[in-house]
Coordinates of C-alpha atoms in Angstrom, one line a residue:
Chain A
X21 CA -0.1 0.1 -0.1
X22 CA 2.9 2.5 0.5
X23 CA 4.3 2.1 -2.9
X24 CA 0.6 2.6 -4.2
X25 CA 0.4 5.8 -2.1
X26 CA 3.8 7.1 -3.5
X27 CA 2.6 6.3 -7.1
X28 CA -0.5 8.3 -6.3
X29 CA 1.6 11.2 -5.2
X30 CA 1.4 11.3 -1.3
X31 CA 4.5 13.5 -1.3
X32 CA 2.7 15.9 -3.7
X33 CA -0.1 15.9 -1.3
X34 CA 2.2 16.7 1.5
X35 CA 3.9 19.5 -0.6
X36 CA 0.3 21.0 -1.4
X37 CA -0.4 20.9 2.1
X38 CA 2.6 23.1 3.1
X39 CA 1.7 25.4 0.0
X40 CA -1.8 25.8 1.3
X41 CA -0.4 26.4 4.9
X42 CA 2.0 29.0 3.2
X43 CA -0.9 30.7 1.1
X44 CA -3.1 31.0 4.2
X45 CA -0.1 32.5 6.4
X46 CA 0.9 35.1 3.7
X47 CA -2.4 36.2 2.0
X48 CA -5.6 34.6 4.0
X49 CA -6.2 38.1 5.7
X50 CA -5.2 40.5 2.7
X51 CA -7.7 42.2 0.5
X52 CA -6.7 42.7 -3.0
X53 CA -8.4 43.8 -6.2
X54 CA -8.2 41.9 -9.3
X55 CA -9.1 43.4 -12.9
X56 CA -12.9 43.6 -13.5
X57 CA -13.7 42.6 -9.9
X58 CA -16.2 44.9 -8.5
X59 CA -15.1 44.3 -4.7
X60 CA -11.7 43.3 -3.1
X61 CA -10.9 40.0 -2.9
X62 CA -10.2 38.3 0.7
X63 CA -7.1 36.1 0.4
X64 CA -9.0 33.3 2.0
X65 CA -11.3 32.7 -1.4
X66 CA -7.9 31.5 -3.1
X67 CA -7.8 28.6 -0.8
X68 CA -10.8 26.2 -1.9
X69 CA -9.7 27.1 -5.6
X70 CA -6.1 25.8 -5.0
X71 CA -7.4 22.7 -3.2
X72 CA -10.0 21.8 -5.9
X73 CA -7.2 22.5 -8.7
X74 CA -4.5 20.4 -7.2
X75 CA -5.6 18.1 -4.4
X76 CA -7.9 16.1 -6.7
X77 CA -4.7 14.9 -8.8
X78 CA -4.4 11.7 -7.0
X79 CA -7.9 10.6 -7.9
X80 CA -6.7 10.5 -11.7
X81 CA -5.5 7.0 -12.4
X82 CA -2.4 7.4 -14.2
X83 CA -1.9 3.7 -14.6
X84 CA -5.0 2.1 -15.7
X85 CA -3.2 -1.2 -16.8
X86 CA -1.6 -1.6 -13.1
X87 CA -5.4 -1.0 -11.8
X88 CA -6.6 -3.6 -13.9
X89 CA -4.4 -6.3 -12.8
X90 CA -4.8 -5.3 -8.9
X91 CA -5.7 -7.7 -6.5
X92 CA -8.0 -5.4 -4.8
X93 CA -11.5 -4.3 -6.2
X94 CA -11.6 -1.0 -8.1
X95 CA -14.1 0.2 -5.5
X96 CA -11.5 -0.4 -2.7
X97 CA -9.1 1.5 -4.9
X98 CA -11.1 4.4 -5.5
X99 CA -12.1 4.8 -1.8
X100 CA -8.2 4.6 -1.1
X101 CA -7.7 7.5 -3.5
X102 CA -10.3 9.5 -2.1
X103 CA -9.3 8.9 1.2
X104 CA -5.7 10.4 0.4
X105 CA -7.1 13.3 -1.4
X106 CA -9.5 14.0 1.4
X107 CA -6.6 13.6 4.0
X108 CA -4.9 16.4 2.1
X109 CA -8.0 18.5 2.0
X110 CA -8.9 17.8 5.7
X111 CA -5.2 18.6 6.9
X112 CA -5.9 21.9 5.1
X113 CA -9.3 22.5 6.4
X114 CA -8.0 21.9 10.0
X115 CA -5.4 24.4 9.6
X116 CA -8.3 26.6 8.3
X117 CA -9.9 26.2 11.7
X118 CA -7.2 27.5 13.8
X119 CA -8.3 30.9 12.5
X120 CA -11.3 32.5 13.5
X121 CA -12.3 33.4 10.1
X122 CA -11.4 30.1 8.8
X123 CA -14.4 28.1 10.0
X124 CA -16.2 29.1 6.8
X125 CA -13.3 28.3 4.7
X126 CA -12.7 24.7 6.0
X127 CA -16.1 24.0 4.7
X128 CA -15.5 25.3 1.4
X129 CA -12.3 23.2 1.1
X130 CA -14.1 20.2 1.5
X131 CA -16.7 21.2 -0.7
X132 CA -14.3 22.2 -3.4
X133 CA -12.5 18.9 -3.4
X134 CA -15.9 17.3 -3.8
X135 CA -16.7 19.3 -6.9
X136 CA -13.2 18.4 -8.2
X137 CA -14.0 14.6 -7.5
X138 CA -17.3 14.8 -9.3
X139 CA -15.1 16.6 -12.1
X140 CA -12.5 13.9 -12.2
X141 CA -15.5 11.4 -12.4
X142 CA -16.7 13.1 -15.5
X143 CA -13.6 14.1 -17.3
X144 CA -10.7 11.9 -15.8
X145 CA -7.2 13.5 -16.2
X146 CA -8.6 16.6 -17.8
X147 CA -10.5 17.6 -14.5
X148 CA -8.4 20.9 -14.2
X149 CA -9.7 22.2 -17.6
X150 CA -13.2 23.0 -16.3
X151 CA -12.1 23.5 -12.8
X152 CA -9.9 26.6 -13.9
X153 CA -12.6 28.9 -15.4
X154 CA -15.0 27.5 -12.4
X155 CA -12.3 28.9 -9.9
X156 CA -12.2 32.2 -11.6
X157 CA -15.8 32.3 -11.5
X158 CA -15.8 31.3 -7.9
X159 CA -13.1 34.3 -7.1
X160 CA -15.5 36.9 -8.9
X161 CA -18.4 35.5 -7.0
X162 CA -16.5 35.5 -3.6
X163 CA -15.2 39.2 -4.1
X164 CA -16.3 41.2 -1.4
X165 CA -18.1 39.0 0.8
X166 CA -16.3 35.5 1.2
X167 CA -15.9 34.5 4.2
X168 CA -18.8 36.4 5.5
X169 CA -21.6 34.4 7.3
X170 CA -24.0 34.6 4.0
X171 CA -21.5 31.9 2.4
X172 CA -22.3 29.3 5.4
X173 CA -22.9 25.8 4.2
X174 CA -25.3 24.0 6.3
X175 CA -23.6 20.8 7.7
X176 CA -26.2 18.4 6.1
X177 CA -25.5 20.1 2.6
X178 CA -22.0 19.6 3.1
X179 CA -22.3 16.2 3.9
X180 CA -24.5 15.4 1.2
X181 CA -22.1 17.2 -1.3
X182 CA -19.0 15.1 -0.2
X183 CA -21.1 11.8 -0.1
X184 CA -22.5 12.4 -3.3
X185 CA -19.3 13.4 -5.0
X186 CA -17.6 10.3 -3.5
X187 CA -20.4 8.1 -5.1
X188 CA -20.1 9.6 -8.3
X189 CA -16.3 9.0 -8.2
X190 CA -16.4 5.7 -7.0
X191 CA -19.3 4.7 -9.3
X192 CA -17.3 6.2 -12.4
X193 CA -14.1 4.4 -11.5
X194 CA -16.0 1.2 -11.0
X195 CA -17.9 1.7 -14.5
X196 CA -14.5 2.7 -16.3
X197 CA -12.8 -0.4 -15.0
X198 CA -15.6 -2.6 -16.1
X199 CA -15.5 -1.3 -19.6
X200 CA -11.8 -1.5 -19.8
X201 CA -11.9 -5.0 -18.5
X202 CA -14.6 -5.9 -21.4
X203 CA -12.3 -4.4 -24.1
Chain B
X28 CA 9.5 18.8 -39.6
X29 CA 7.3 21.7 -38.1
X30 CA 4.2 20.0 -39.9
X31 CA 4.9 16.5 -38.8
X32 CA 5.2 17.8 -35.2
X33 CA 1.5 18.8 -35.5
X34 CA 0.6 15.0 -34.7
X35 CA 1.7 15.6 -31.2
X36 CA -1.4 17.7 -30.8
X37 CA -3.7 14.8 -32.0
X38 CA -6.0 14.4 -34.8
X39 CA -8.0 17.1 -36.5
X40 CA -10.8 16.2 -34.4
X41 CA -8.8 16.4 -31.1
X42 CA -7.5 19.7 -32.1
X43 CA -10.9 21.1 -32.8
X44 CA -11.9 19.8 -29.3
X45 CA -8.7 21.3 -27.8
X46 CA -9.6 24.7 -29.6
X47 CA -13.5 24.4 -28.2
X48 CA -12.1 23.7 -25.0
X49 CA -9.8 26.6 -24.9
X50 CA -12.4 29.0 -26.4
X51 CA -14.8 27.8 -23.7
X52 CA -11.9 28.1 -20.8
X53 CA -11.6 31.7 -22.0
X54 CA -15.1 32.8 -21.5
X55 CA -15.6 33.4 -17.8
X56 CA -13.8 36.6 -17.5
X57 CA -15.6 37.8 -20.4
X58 CA -19.4 36.9 -19.4
X59 CA -19.3 38.9 -16.2
X60 CA -22.2 39.7 -14.4
X61 CA -23.9 42.3 -16.6
X62 CA -22.1 42.2 -19.9
X63 CA -21.5 45.9 -19.4
X64 CA -18.8 45.7 -22.1
X65 CA -21.8 45.7 -24.6
X66 CA -21.8 49.6 -24.0
X67 CA -18.2 50.5 -25.0
X68 CA -16.3 48.8 -28.0
X69 CA -12.9 49.4 -26.3
X70 CA -14.0 47.8 -23.4
X71 CA -15.4 44.8 -25.4
X72 CA -11.8 44.4 -27.0
X73 CA -10.1 44.7 -23.7
X74 CA -12.4 42.0 -22.2
X75 CA -11.8 40.0 -25.1
X76 CA -8.1 40.0 -24.6
X77 CA -8.6 39.6 -20.7
X78 CA -10.1 35.9 -21.7
X79 CA -6.3 35.1 -21.5
X80 CA -6.7 35.1 -17.8
X81 CA -8.3 31.7 -17.8
X82 CA -7.5 30.4 -21.4
X83 CA -3.7 31.1 -20.9
X84 CA -3.3 28.6 -17.9
X85 CA -5.5 26.2 -19.7
X86 CA -3.2 26.4 -22.6
X87 CA -0.3 26.1 -20.5
X88 CA -1.7 22.6 -18.8
X89 CA -2.2 21.3 -22.4
X90 CA 1.3 22.3 -23.6
X91 CA 2.4 20.7 -20.5
X92 CA 0.7 17.4 -21.2
X93 CA 2.0 17.3 -24.8
X94 CA 5.7 17.8 -23.6
X95 CA 5.3 15.2 -21.0
X96 CA 4.3 12.8 -24.0
X97 CA 7.1 14.1 -26.0
X98 CA 9.6 13.4 -23.2
X99 CA 8.3 10.1 -22.4
X100 CA 8.2 9.1 -26.2
X101 CA 12.1 9.7 -26.4
X102 CA 11.6 12.3 -29.1
X103 CA 14.3 14.5 -27.8
X104 CA 16.7 11.5 -28.8
X105 CA 15.0 11.5 -32.2
X106 CA 15.1 15.1 -32.9
X107 CA 18.9 15.4 -32.0
X108 CA 19.4 13.3 -35.4
X109 CA 17.1 15.7 -37.2
X110 CA 18.3 18.6 -39.5
X111 CA 16.7 21.2 -37.3
X112 CA 15.9 19.8 -34.0
X113 CA 15.3 23.1 -32.2
X114 CA 12.6 23.8 -34.6
X115 CA 11.0 20.4 -34.3
X116 CA 11.0 20.8 -30.5
X117 CA 9.5 24.1 -30.8
X118 CA 6.7 23.0 -33.1
X119 CA 4.2 21.5 -30.7
X120 CA 4.4 24.6 -28.4
X121 CA 3.8 27.0 -31.3
X122 CA 0.7 24.7 -32.4
X123 CA -0.7 24.9 -28.8
X124 CA -0.1 28.6 -29.1
X125 CA -1.8 28.7 -32.5
X126 CA -5.0 26.7 -31.2
X127 CA -5.1 29.3 -28.3
X128 CA -4.6 32.1 -30.4
X129 CA -7.3 31.3 -32.5
X130 CA -9.8 30.8 -29.5
X131 CA -8.6 34.3 -28.2
X132 CA -8.9 35.8 -31.7
X133 CA -12.7 34.3 -31.7
X134 CA -13.7 35.8 -28.5
X135 CA -12.3 39.2 -29.3
X136 CA -14.3 39.0 -32.6
X137 CA -17.5 37.9 -30.7
X138 CA -17.4 40.7 -28.1
X139 CA -16.4 43.4 -30.5
X140 CA -19.3 42.4 -32.9
X141 CA -21.6 42.1 -30.1
X142 CA -20.6 45.7 -29.0
X143 CA -21.0 46.8 -32.4
X144 CA -24.3 45.1 -32.9
X145 CA -25.4 46.8 -29.4
X146 CA -24.7 50.4 -31.1
X147 CA -21.3 50.9 -29.7
X148 CA -18.9 53.2 -32.0
X149 CA -16.0 50.8 -33.3
X150 CA -12.3 51.6 -33.1
X151 CA -10.8 49.0 -35.5
X152 CA -7.5 50.7 -35.5
X153 CA -7.2 49.4 -31.6
X154 CA -6.7 45.8 -33.0
X155 CA -3.1 46.4 -32.2
X156 CA -3.5 45.3 -28.7
X157 CA -4.4 42.0 -29.8
X158 CA -0.9 40.8 -31.0
X159 CA 0.8 41.6 -27.5
X160 CA -1.7 39.9 -25.6
X161 CA -1.1 36.9 -27.9
X162 CA 2.6 37.3 -26.9
X163 CA 1.9 36.9 -23.3
X164 CA -0.5 33.6 -24.3
X165 CA 2.9 32.4 -26.0
X166 CA 5.1 33.1 -22.8
X167 CA 2.3 31.2 -20.6
X168 CA 2.4 28.2 -23.3
X169 CA 6.1 28.0 -22.9
X170 CA 5.8 27.8 -19.1
X171 CA 3.5 25.0 -19.3
X172 CA 6.0 23.4 -21.9
X173 CA 8.9 23.9 -19.9
X174 CA 7.0 22.2 -16.8
X175 CA 6.0 19.3 -19.0
X176 CA 9.4 18.8 -20.3
X177 CA 11.3 19.2 -17.1
X178 CA 9.0 17.2 -14.7
X179 CA 8.1 14.7 -17.3
X180 CA 5.0 13.5 -15.6
X181 CA 1.4 14.0 -16.3
X182 CA 0.5 15.2 -13.0
X183 CA 2.4 18.4 -13.6
X184 CA -0.4 19.7 -15.9
X185 CA -2.8 21.3 -13.3
X186 CA 0.3 22.7 -11.6
X187 CA 1.2 24.2 -14.7
X188 CA -2.3 25.8 -14.9
X189 CA -2.3 27.0 -11.5
X190 CA 1.4 28.3 -11.8
X191 CA 0.2 30.6 -14.9
X192 CA -2.8 31.6 -13.1
X193 CA -0.8 32.5 -10.0
X194 CA 1.3 34.6 -12.2
X195 CA -1.6 36.5 -13.3
X196 CA -2.7 37.4 -9.7
X197 CA 0.8 38.1 -8.7
X198 CA 1.0 40.5 -11.8
X199 CA -2.4 42.0 -11.0
X200 CA -1.5 42.7 -7.4
X201 CA 1.9 44.2 -8.2
X202 CA 4.1 41.3 -6.7
X203 CA 5.7 40.8 -10.0
X204 CA 6.0 43.2 -13.1
X205 CA 2.6 43.5 -14.9
X206 CA 3.5 41.0 -17.8
X207 CA 0.6 38.5 -17.4
X208 CA -2.1 41.1 -17.0
X209 CA -3.9 41.3 -20.6
X210 CA -6.9 43.4 -19.8
X211 CA -9.9 44.0 -17.8
X212 CA -10.8 47.2 -16.3
X213 CA -14.0 48.2 -14.3
X214 CA -14.2 51.7 -16.1
X215 CA -15.9 52.2 -19.6
X216 CA -12.6 53.6 -21.3
X217 CA -14.4 56.4 -22.5
X218 CA -11.9 59.3 -23.5
X219 CA -9.1 56.9 -22.9
X220 CA -7.2 54.5 -25.2
X221 CA -4.6 51.8 -24.8
X222 CA -1.1 52.9 -23.8
X223 CA 1.4 52.1 -26.6
X224 CA 4.6 51.8 -24.5
X225 CA 3.8 49.8 -21.6
X226 CA 1.9 47.3 -23.7
X227 CA 4.9 47.1 -26.1
X228 CA 7.1 46.6 -23.0
X229 CA 4.6 43.8 -22.1
X230 CA 4.8 42.2 -25.5
X231 CA 8.8 42.5 -25.6
X232 CA 9.0 41.1 -21.9
X233 CA 6.6 38.1 -22.6
X234 CA 8.6 37.2 -25.9
X235 CA 11.8 37.4 -24.0
X236 CA 10.3 35.2 -21.1
X237 CA 8.8 32.9 -23.6
X238 CA 12.0 32.2 -25.5
X239 CA 14.2 31.8 -22.5
X240 CA 11.7 29.5 -20.8
X241 CA 11.5 27.4 -24.2
X242 CA 15.3 27.3 -24.4
X243 CA 15.2 26.2 -20.5
X244 CA 12.8 23.1 -21.5
X245 CA 15.5 21.4 -23.4
X246 CA 18.7 23.1 -23.0
X247 CA 20.8 20.3 -25.1
X248 CA 18.6 20.8 -28.2
X249 CA 18.4 24.7 -27.8
X250 CA 22.5 24.4 -27.9
X251 CA 22.3 22.5 -31.3
X252 CA 20.0 25.4 -32.9
X253 CA 21.7 27.6 -35.5
X254 CA 23.7 30.6 -34.7
X255 CA 21.0 32.9 -36.1
X256 CA 18.3 31.2 -33.7
X257 CA 20.4 31.3 -30.5
X258 CA 21.3 35.1 -31.7
X259 CA 17.5 36.0 -32.0
X260 CA 16.8 34.3 -28.5
X261 CA 19.8 36.3 -27.0
X262 CA 18.5 39.6 -28.4
X263 CA 14.8 38.9 -27.3
X264 CA 15.9 38.0 -23.7
X265 CA 18.1 40.9 -23.7
X266 CA 15.4 43.1 -24.7
X267 CA 13.1 41.8 -22.1
X268 CA 15.2 42.7 -19.2
X269 CA 14.8 46.5 -19.5
X270 CA 11.2 45.9 -20.7
X271 CA 10.4 44.0 -17.2
X272 CA 11.8 47.0 -15.4
X273 CA 9.7 49.3 -17.5
X274 CA 6.6 47.5 -16.5
X275 CA 5.0 48.6 -13.3
X276 CA 2.2 46.7 -11.7
X277 CA -0.1 49.9 -11.8
X278 CA -3.3 48.6 -13.5
X279 CA -4.3 52.1 -14.8
X280 CA -0.9 52.3 -16.8
X281 CA -2.3 50.0 -19.6
X282 CA -4.8 53.2 -20.5
X283 CA -4.3 56.7 -21.3
X284 CA -6.5 59.6 -22.0
X285 CA -7.5 60.2 -25.6
X286 CA -9.1 62.9 -27.6
X287 CA -12.7 63.6 -26.7
X288 CA -15.4 63.3 -29.2
X289 CA -19.0 63.5 -28.9
X290 CA -22.2 62.4 -30.3
X291 CA -25.4 64.3 -30.0
X292 CA -29.2 64.0 -30.4
X293 CA -30.7 67.3 -31.3
X294 CA -33.8 68.5 -29.6
X295 CA -34.9 70.8 -26.7
X296 CA -32.4 70.3 -25.1
X297 CA -29.6 68.7 -27.2
X298 CA -28.0 65.7 -25.5
X299 CA -24.6 64.7 -26.1
X300 CA -22.5 61.5 -24.9
X301 CA -18.9 60.5 -25.1
X302 CA -18.7 58.8 -28.6
X303 CA -17.6 55.5 -26.8
X304 CA -20.7 55.1 -24.9
X305 CA -23.4 56.1 -26.8
X306 CA -25.5 53.1 -26.2
X307 CA -28.1 54.8 -23.9
X308 CA -28.0 58.2 -25.9
X309 CA -31.2 57.6 -27.8
X310 CA -33.2 56.6 -24.7
X311 CA -31.5 59.4 -22.7
X312 CA -32.3 62.1 -25.1
X313 CA -35.8 61.0 -25.6
X314 CA -36.4 60.9 -21.8
X315 CA -34.7 64.2 -21.4
X316 CA -36.7 65.8 -24.1
X317 CA -40.0 64.6 -22.7
X318 CA -39.4 65.7 -19.2
X319 CA -37.9 69.1 -20.1
X320 CA -41.5 69.7 -20.9
X321 CA -42.6 71.0 -17.3
X322 CA -39.6 72.9 -17.0
X323 CA -40.4 75.0 -20.3
X324 CA -43.9 75.1 -19.3
X325 CA -42.7 76.8 -16.1
X326 CA -40.8 79.5 -18.1
X327 CA -37.1 78.3 -17.3
X328 CA -34.5 78.9 -20.0
X329 CA -32.9 75.4 -20.6
X330 CA -29.4 75.2 -21.7
X331 CA -29.0 74.6 -25.3
X332 CA -26.9 71.4 -24.9
X333 CA -26.6 68.7 -21.8
X334 CA -23.2 67.0 -22.2
X335 CA -21.6 64.1 -20.5
X336 CA -18.7 65.6 -18.8
X337 CA -15.2 64.3 -17.8
X338 CA -13.9 64.6 -14.3
X339 CA -12.2 68.0 -14.2
X340 CA -14.2 69.4 -16.9
X341 CA -16.3 72.5 -16.2
X342 CA -18.6 74.6 -18.6
X343 CA -21.1 77.1 -17.4
X344 CA -22.9 77.3 -20.6
X345 CA -23.9 73.6 -21.0
X346 CA -25.9 71.2 -18.5
X347 CA -24.3 68.0 -17.2
X348 CA -25.4 64.4 -18.1
X349 CA -25.1 62.8 -14.9
X350 CA -24.8 59.0 -15.2
X351 CA -23.8 56.3 -12.9
X352 CA -21.2 53.9 -14.4
X353 CA -23.6 51.1 -15.1
X354 CA -25.8 53.5 -16.6
X355 CA -23.2 54.9 -19.0
X356 CA -22.8 51.4 -20.5
X357 CA -26.5 50.2 -20.1
X358 CA -28.9 50.0 -23.0
X359 CA -31.4 52.3 -21.2
X360 CA -31.5 54.9 -18.2
X361 CA -34.4 55.7 -15.9
X362 CA -36.6 58.9 -16.0
X363 CA -34.9 59.5 -12.6
X364 CA -31.4 59.7 -14.3
X365 CA -32.9 62.2 -17.0
X366 CA -34.4 64.2 -14.3
X367 CA -31.3 64.5 -12.4
X368 CA -29.5 65.4 -15.5
X369 CA -31.8 68.2 -16.3
X370 CA -31.5 69.4 -12.7
X371 CA -28.2 70.6 -13.3
X372 CA -28.1 73.2 -16.0
X373 CA -24.6 74.1 -15.5
X374 CA -21.6 72.5 -14.7
X375 CA -20.2 74.8 -11.8
X376 CA -16.7 74.7 -10.5
X377 CA -18.0 74.6 -7.0
X378 CA -19.7 71.3 -7.3
X379 CA -16.1 69.7 -7.0
X380 CA -15.3 71.9 -3.8
X381 CA -15.1 70.8 -0.4
X382 CA -15.7 74.0 1.2
X383 CA -19.3 74.7 2.5
X384 CA -18.7 78.3 1.5
X385 CA -18.6 77.4 -2.1
X386 CA -21.0 74.5 -1.9
X387 CA -23.7 75.1 0.7
X388 CA -25.4 71.9 1.9
X389 CA -28.9 73.2 0.7
X390 CA -27.5 72.4 -3.0
X391 CA -28.2 68.8 -2.4
X392 CA -31.7 69.3 -1.0
X393 CA -32.6 71.4 -3.6
X394 CA -31.0 69.2 -6.3
X395 CA -33.6 66.1 -5.0
X396 CA -36.3 68.7 -4.7
X397 CA -36.0 69.8 -8.3
X398 CA -35.4 66.2 -9.7
X399 CA -38.6 65.1 -7.7
X400 CA -40.5 68.0 -8.9
X401 CA -39.6 67.2 -12.8
X402 CA -41.0 63.7 -12.2
X403 CA -44.0 64.6 -10.5
X404 CA -44.9 66.9 -13.4
X405 CA -44.4 64.1 -15.6
X406 CA -46.5 61.7 -13.7
X407 CA -43.3 59.5 -12.8
X408 CA -43.5 60.1 -9.0
X409 CA -46.3 61.4 -6.5
X410 CA -45.9 64.8 -4.5
X411 CA -44.7 64.1 -0.8
X412 CA -47.5 64.9 1.7
X413 CA -45.2 64.7 4.7
X414 CA -42.2 66.8 5.8
X415 CA -41.3 70.5 5.7
X416 CA -42.2 71.0 2.1
X417 CA -45.6 69.4 2.3
X418 CA -47.2 72.5 1.9
X419 CA -45.4 73.7 -0.8
X420 CA -45.9 70.5 -2.8
X421 CA -49.6 70.7 -2.2
X422 CA -49.7 73.9 -4.2
X423 CA -51.1 74.0 -7.7
X424 CA -48.2 73.8 -10.3
X425 CA -48.5 77.3 -11.3
X426 CA -47.8 78.6 -8.1
X427 CA -44.8 76.3 -7.8
X428 CA -43.3 77.7 -11.1
X429 CA -41.8 80.9 -9.6
X430 CA -39.5 78.9 -7.3
X431 CA -38.5 76.5 -10.2
X432 CA -37.5 79.7 -12.3
X433 CA -35.7 81.3 -9.6
X434 CA -34.0 78.1 -8.6
X435 CA -33.0 76.9 -12.1
X436 CA -31.7 80.5 -13.0
X437 CA -29.4 80.6 -9.8
X438 CA -28.1 76.9 -10.9
X439 CA -27.6 78.0 -14.6
X440 CA -25.6 81.1 -13.2
X441 CA -23.9 78.9 -10.6
X442 CA -25.2 81.4 -7.9
X443 CA -25.4 78.4 -5.5
X444 CA -25.4 80.8 -2.3
X445 CA -28.6 82.5 -3.7
X446 CA -30.5 79.1 -3.4
X447 CA -33.4 78.7 -1.2
X448 CA -35.8 75.9 -0.5
X449 CA -39.5 76.6 -1.5
X450 CA -41.4 78.6 1.4

């Protein structure tokens, strides 16, 4: 399992956690204006976008041939990949919780990874292509207000979003595996 | 060799899909909340090049994937035996850049055509800002190619995209020179145009960065390129260094003041707006000419023209068209906007004063009363029945005319200290 984790990028996840902490420490409470944005953007808004774009990378199966010959079922492998990605996002979310303003951001970090997992289920290794414009739209939407209470995500909604995306990802992985097995 | 390398971008269908994905990726910065750029052709063009904000990082990610594939397929070893290895190495990056450029050009064509169709005055001579933006796009693609070539793993693709997007943010907030910002402004660009020197410096800096990064993407192959190629790269890199120092992070540096032209709609009164933002002119002129009726009936002397002013302008002989920024770019205005403009028959210098001696507070109250009176006479608002002026509002219109005439005369002559509320 250690070899699999290394192949899936556990080292990079660690690096990304460090990058996210650095981002939080240097810009989270800064306010800056981006072109065409009507209001100033709070640095916190960058954190979910960064997590969505990069932390979902272990969810991409870069070696489908190895996966096909694995002894474990594709569902278990998909769940293990999810566990790795959510462990990274969870660490970032946990660090966000250390700040009074970060409680809201922590929920968005998990929601962002859910969105990314759903996108991986749909587009595979190209997940970052739709996520990048979506991230820009998110920053535009978040400017001026995030992380104010109006952005609060109810806990049941967050749980449903995370569970739904996990189901979508595991389901898509199993279907893809089955299709490849039949070919 | 260059043509043969096109195969690394996939079949014609894949290339078409790639171009479609790049086009779609460039839309979010363009499709902002209210499409306000429809009201200004210059702003529409600027918004079109601003699409590189998201399109560029996606192009960088795609270039990264292509160069990972090249690297892993042993292509550099094959190329080293070729007649022109460096051109062969560059070709896939040029292919990605060409696809991304086509997407940017299509977006610019769409935004400017839409603005033209919405009635905006066109300035086709300003299309010169597009090639410098494409040079920035080239630098972004080269960063993706370099990361793909150097890292050699497909996981680098989202990292390349995020890195390039981060460069846009850092450019915009002034942490690094403003190379990676290709447009986007909250203003209307009326009486403004694109500044040649900063944008040329941006293009030179982007070209220099692009060739330097591509050289770093495979230094061994670069060393085997012809002396002419290496010389050209050295010149571009050398030119980029002063250009980088020349570039500031000040976002306003991209735009400079330009000559002011007006477009007018004749009538009583004639209404003029800046040529760049005439989208609401027909509607505004029609509303102002209709709402001027009660003022004329009251016997006031309307100025012949109401003109959209620039900050710092002052003309005592002309009324002011007073619009909020979103109204300036919108298709229509409200009756309140038209009445507000009619209520300022002269652009007095005192309006920009902070001193209560020059600009008494009663001016603001009178402005509101006069605007409301115009709307009440037109049936667009009802007369207040409460407050200190309720008795005056209850008077027949003929009895209100003397105050309206006196007030309008004082406003026309900028005798602001002579203004009095109705008794």
